[in-house]
Amino acid sequence: MTALRIGVLALQGDFREHLQVVSSLGETAVPVRREDELKGVDGLIIPGGESSVMDKLSRTFGLAEPLKEAVASGLPVYGTCAGLIMLADSILDGMAGQQTIGGLDVAVRRNAFGTQRDSFEEDLEVPALEGEPVHAVFIRAPVVETVGADAKPLGTLADGRVVAVEQGNLLGTSFHPEITGDFRFHEYFLAKARARASS
Ligand SMILES: NC(=O)CC[C@H](N)C(=O)O
């Protein structure tokens, strides 16, 4: 089986961790900072970081429109934390003028857990993934406040709040699987990329 070519948006945030995860799973990982680096990728990961900065940089570097086109073309895209915010059709508590790439029919609230719970960890039941609950690490994390008709929740906190969603080839998590050593979400995403590459 030939390795997939997976781009990781490398404008800002913890893109290095995702590049390492993709390589450790046997695929080819490529940092994406320019439009031409998006060409020929079988999937794209948008990392955690600061979504308002990522938004500004993507517009400054002329990547915002190509990213929207990539999503519209059906490219598999996985966003973690700030990356989930970038994929959301609407943001609550965004910075003034903050825009997103969109694609996921959800409204996401930034920094939803407030200062007292800036970072926390919780085990999540994720029925779509086999095996144990997913140990999820949240860092100034967003929450999916509204899931539209086209999107589907994949994982919820014990209090019922949605922190993982999917919609066709798009996948988003509020938390950071790239730092826990449990890469089932990455594998779930790579399966979408593999299916598309071989279709
Ligand atoms: N760990 C993260 O990616 C934090 C997200 C950040 N709070 C934002 O609004 O973009």
Short mmCIF file of C-alpha atoms and ligand atoms in Angstrom, two decimals:
data_model
loop_
_atom_site.label_atom_id
_atom_site.label_comp_id
_atom_site.label_asym_id
_atom_site.label_seq_id
_atom_site.Cartn_x
_atom_site.Cartn_y
_atom_site.Cartn_z
CA MET A 1 0.00 0.00 0.00
CA THR A 2 1.47 3.37 -0.94
CA ALA A 3 1.74 5.90 1.84
CA LEU A 4 -0.81 8.66 1.94
CA ARG A 5 0.40 12.22 1.62
CA ILE A 6 -1.07 14.15 4.54
CA GLY A 7 -0.67 17.90 4.88
CA VAL A 8 -0.54 19.63 8.25
CA LEU A 9 -1.36 23.34 8.24
CA ALA A 10 1.86 24.77 9.65
CA LEU A 11 1.13 28.47 10.07
CA GLN A 12 0.99 28.38 13.86
CA GLY A 13 0.28 26.02 16.76
CA ASP A 14 1.28 22.43 17.48
CA PHE A 15 1.72 21.27 13.88
CA ARG A 16 5.01 19.47 14.66
CA GLU A 17 3.23 16.99 16.92
CA HIS A 18 0.75 16.14 14.16
CA LEU A 19 3.53 15.77 11.59
CA GLN A 20 5.16 13.25 13.93
CA VAL A 21 1.93 11.32 14.53
CA VAL A 22 1.27 11.04 10.79
CA SER A 23 4.83 9.79 10.17
CA SER A 24 4.61 7.33 13.07
CA LEU A 25 1.49 5.87 11.45
CA GLY A 26 3.48 5.19 8.28
CA GLU A 27 2.15 7.99 6.08
CA THR A 28 4.01 10.90 4.47
CA ALA A 29 3.55 14.11 6.45
CA VAL A 30 4.02 17.48 4.77
CA PRO A 31 3.85 20.93 6.37
CA VAL A 32 1.52 23.29 4.47
CA ARG A 33 2.27 27.01 4.52
CA ARG A 34 1.60 27.94 0.90
CA GLU A 35 -1.13 27.22 -1.60
CA ASP A 36 1.04 25.00 -3.79
CA GLU A 37 1.83 22.77 -0.80
CA LEU A 38 -1.86 21.89 -0.59
CA LYS A 39 -1.79 20.36 -4.05
CA GLY A 40 -1.57 16.60 -4.14
CA VAL A 41 -2.34 15.98 -0.48
CA ASP A 42 -4.79 13.17 0.36
CA GLY A 43 -5.89 14.86 3.57
CA LEU A 44 -5.15 17.83 5.79
CA ILE A 45 -4.84 18.32 9.54
CA ILE A 46 -5.43 21.72 11.12
CA PRO A 47 -3.66 21.75 14.49
CA GLY A 48 -4.38 23.35 17.85
CA GLY A 49 -3.04 26.80 18.54
CA GLU A 50 -4.83 30.12 18.44
CA SER A 51 -7.63 30.20 15.89
CA SER A 52 -7.71 34.00 15.54
CA VAL A 53 -3.99 34.06 14.67
CA MET A 54 -4.35 31.09 12.33
CA ASP A 55 -7.24 32.87 10.62
CA LYS A 56 -5.22 36.06 10.12
CA LEU A 57 -2.14 34.21 8.88
CA SER A 58 -4.17 32.09 6.47
CA ARG A 59 -5.63 35.25 4.94
CA THR A 60 -2.26 37.04 4.87
CA PHE A 61 -0.58 34.10 3.14
CA GLY A 62 -3.42 33.69 0.61
CA LEU A 63 -4.40 30.30 2.00
CA ALA A 64 -7.92 31.07 3.19
CA GLU A 65 -9.60 30.68 -0.21
CA PRO A 66 -7.58 27.59 -1.25
CA LEU A 67 -8.47 25.99 2.09
CA LYS A 68 -12.18 26.69 1.53
CA GLU A 69 -11.90 25.21 -1.96
CA ALA A 70 -10.13 22.14 -0.57
CA VAL A 71 -12.94 21.57 1.95
CA ALA A 72 -15.58 22.10 -0.75
CA SER A 73 -13.82 19.61 -3.03
CA GLY A 74 -14.29 16.89 -0.40
CA LEU A 75 -10.71 16.71 0.85
CA PRO A 76 -10.64 14.91 4.22
CA VAL A 77 -9.75 17.48 6.88
CA TYR A 78 -9.26 16.93 10.61
CA GLY A 79 -9.23 19.93 12.96
CA THR A 80 -8.15 19.70 16.60
CA CYS A 81 -9.05 22.46 19.06
CA ALA A 82 -8.22 25.71 17.18
CA GLY A 83 -8.45 23.55 14.04
CA LEU A 84 -12.02 22.60 14.97
CA ILE A 85 -12.81 26.32 15.33
CA MET A 86 -11.35 26.92 11.85
CA LEU A 87 -13.68 24.24 10.39
CA ALA A 88 -16.83 25.48 12.13
CA ASP A 89 -19.44 27.32 10.06
CA SER A 90 -19.95 29.71 12.98
CA ILE A 91 -18.01 30.83 16.06
CA LEU A 92 -19.29 32.14 19.37
CA ASP A 93 -16.94 34.38 21.38
CA GLY A 94 -14.67 34.90 18.38
CA MET A 95 -12.28 37.83 18.20
CA ALA A 96 -13.63 40.88 16.36
CA GLY A 97 -13.66 40.07 12.65
CA GLN A 98 -12.52 36.48 13.15
CA GLN A 99 -13.39 34.26 10.18
CA THR A 100 -13.34 30.54 9.60
CA ILE A 101 -12.80 28.19 6.68
CA GLY A 102 -16.09 26.51 7.58
CA GLY A 103 -17.54 23.29 6.26
CA LEU A 104 -18.75 21.76 9.52
CA ASP A 105 -22.40 22.58 10.17
CA VAL A 106 -21.75 23.50 13.81
CA ALA A 107 -21.49 26.53 16.08
CA VAL A 108 -18.40 26.35 18.28
CA ARG A 109 -17.76 28.45 21.38
CA ARG A 110 -14.12 29.45 21.90
CA ASN A 111 -12.53 29.07 25.33
CA ALA A 112 -15.77 27.48 26.51
CA PHE A 113 -14.45 26.16 29.80
CA GLY A 114 -13.42 29.49 31.32
CA THR A 115 -10.31 30.27 33.29
CA GLN A 116 -10.92 27.88 36.19
CA ARG A 117 -10.94 24.92 33.83
CA ASP A 118 -8.55 26.21 31.21
CA SER A 119 -7.07 22.74 30.93
CA PHE A 120 -8.53 19.44 32.06
CA GLU A 121 -8.63 15.78 31.10
CA GLU A 122 -11.59 13.44 30.83
CA ASP A 123 -12.29 9.96 29.49
CA LEU A 124 -14.80 10.02 26.64
CA GLU A 125 -17.02 7.30 25.29
CA VAL A 126 -16.64 7.43 21.52
CA PRO A 127 -18.90 4.74 20.03
CA ALA A 128 -17.30 5.10 16.57
CA LEU A 129 -13.90 4.00 17.93
CA GLU A 130 -13.30 0.49 19.13
CA GLY A 131 -11.77 -0.24 22.51
CA GLU A 132 -11.37 1.79 25.68
CA PRO A 133 -12.75 5.28 26.23
CA VAL A 134 -10.58 8.03 24.75
CA HIS A 135 -8.47 9.91 27.28
CA ALA A 136 -9.01 13.49 26.09
CA VAL A 137 -6.84 16.50 26.98
CA PHE A 138 -8.53 19.89 26.73
CA ILE A 139 -6.40 23.07 26.58
CA ARG A 140 -8.36 26.36 26.45
CA ALA A 141 -10.73 24.25 24.47
CA PRO A 142 -13.81 25.10 22.44
CA VAL A 143 -17.12 23.26 22.77
CA VAL A 144 -19.56 22.43 20.00
CA GLU A 145 -22.61 24.32 21.13
CA THR A 146 -24.93 23.56 18.21
CA VAL A 147 -24.74 20.57 15.90
CA GLY A 148 -26.60 21.29 12.65
CA ALA A 149 -28.54 18.75 10.63
CA ASP A 150 -25.56 17.87 8.41
CA ALA A 151 -23.09 17.19 11.22
CA LYS A 152 -23.03 14.31 13.67
CA PRO A 153 -21.67 14.22 17.23
CA LEU A 154 -18.98 11.59 17.82
CA GLY A 155 -18.08 12.21 21.44
CA THR A 156 -19.57 13.99 24.44
CA LEU A 157 -18.42 14.91 27.93
CA ALA A 158 -20.17 13.33 30.93
CA ASP A 159 -22.37 16.45 31.11
CA GLY A 160 -23.53 15.88 27.52
CA ARG A 161 -21.55 18.66 25.84
CA VAL A 162 -20.30 17.74 22.36
CA VAL A 163 -16.51 17.73 21.87
CA ALA A 164 -16.07 15.60 18.74
CA VAL A 165 -18.00 15.85 15.47
CA GLU A 166 -17.88 14.61 11.92
CA GLN A 167 -19.55 15.52 8.66
CA GLY A 168 -18.63 13.48 5.62
CA ASN A 169 -14.88 13.90 5.16
CA LEU A 170 -14.57 16.50 7.94
CA LEU A 171 -13.64 15.60 11.49
CA GLY A 172 -13.20 17.90 14.47
CA THR A 173 -12.22 17.41 18.12
CA SER A 174 -12.09 20.01 20.91
CA PHE A 175 -9.20 18.11 22.45
CA HIS A 176 -5.66 17.09 21.45
CA PRO A 177 -5.14 13.40 20.59
CA GLU A 178 -1.70 14.24 19.17
CA ILE A 179 -0.27 14.59 22.68
CA THR A 180 -1.72 11.50 24.39
CA GLY A 181 -0.23 8.63 22.39
CA ASP A 182 -3.74 7.35 21.52
CA PHE A 183 -3.98 7.96 17.81
CA ARG A 184 -7.37 6.35 17.09
CA PHE A 185 -8.81 9.69 15.95
CA HIS A 186 -5.91 10.15 13.55
CA GLU A 187 -6.48 6.61 12.27
CA TYR A 188 -10.18 7.32 11.87
CA PHE A 189 -9.26 10.37 9.79
CA LEU A 190 -6.62 8.48 7.76
CA ALA A 191 -9.29 5.90 6.87
CA LYS A 192 -11.28 8.71 5.24
CA ALA A 193 -8.17 9.86 3.36
CA ARG A 194 -7.38 6.27 2.29
CA ALA A 195 -10.96 5.73 1.05
CA ARG A 196 -10.87 8.94 -0.99
CA ALA A 197 -7.39 8.27 -2.39
CA SER A 198 -8.42 4.82 -3.62
CA SER A 199 -11.78 5.88 -5.08
N1 LIG B 1 -5.46 24.47 22.34
C1 LIG B 1 -6.07 25.25 21.46
O1 LIG B 1 -6.02 25.04 20.24
C2 LIG B 1 -6.75 26.47 22.02
C3 LIG B 1 -7.71 27.16 21.09
C4 LIG B 1 -7.75 28.65 21.36
N2 LIG B 1 -8.34 28.92 22.63
C5 LIG B 1 -8.49 29.35 20.23
O2 LIG B 1 -9.42 30.04 20.42
O3 LIG B 1 -8.13 29.21 19.11
#
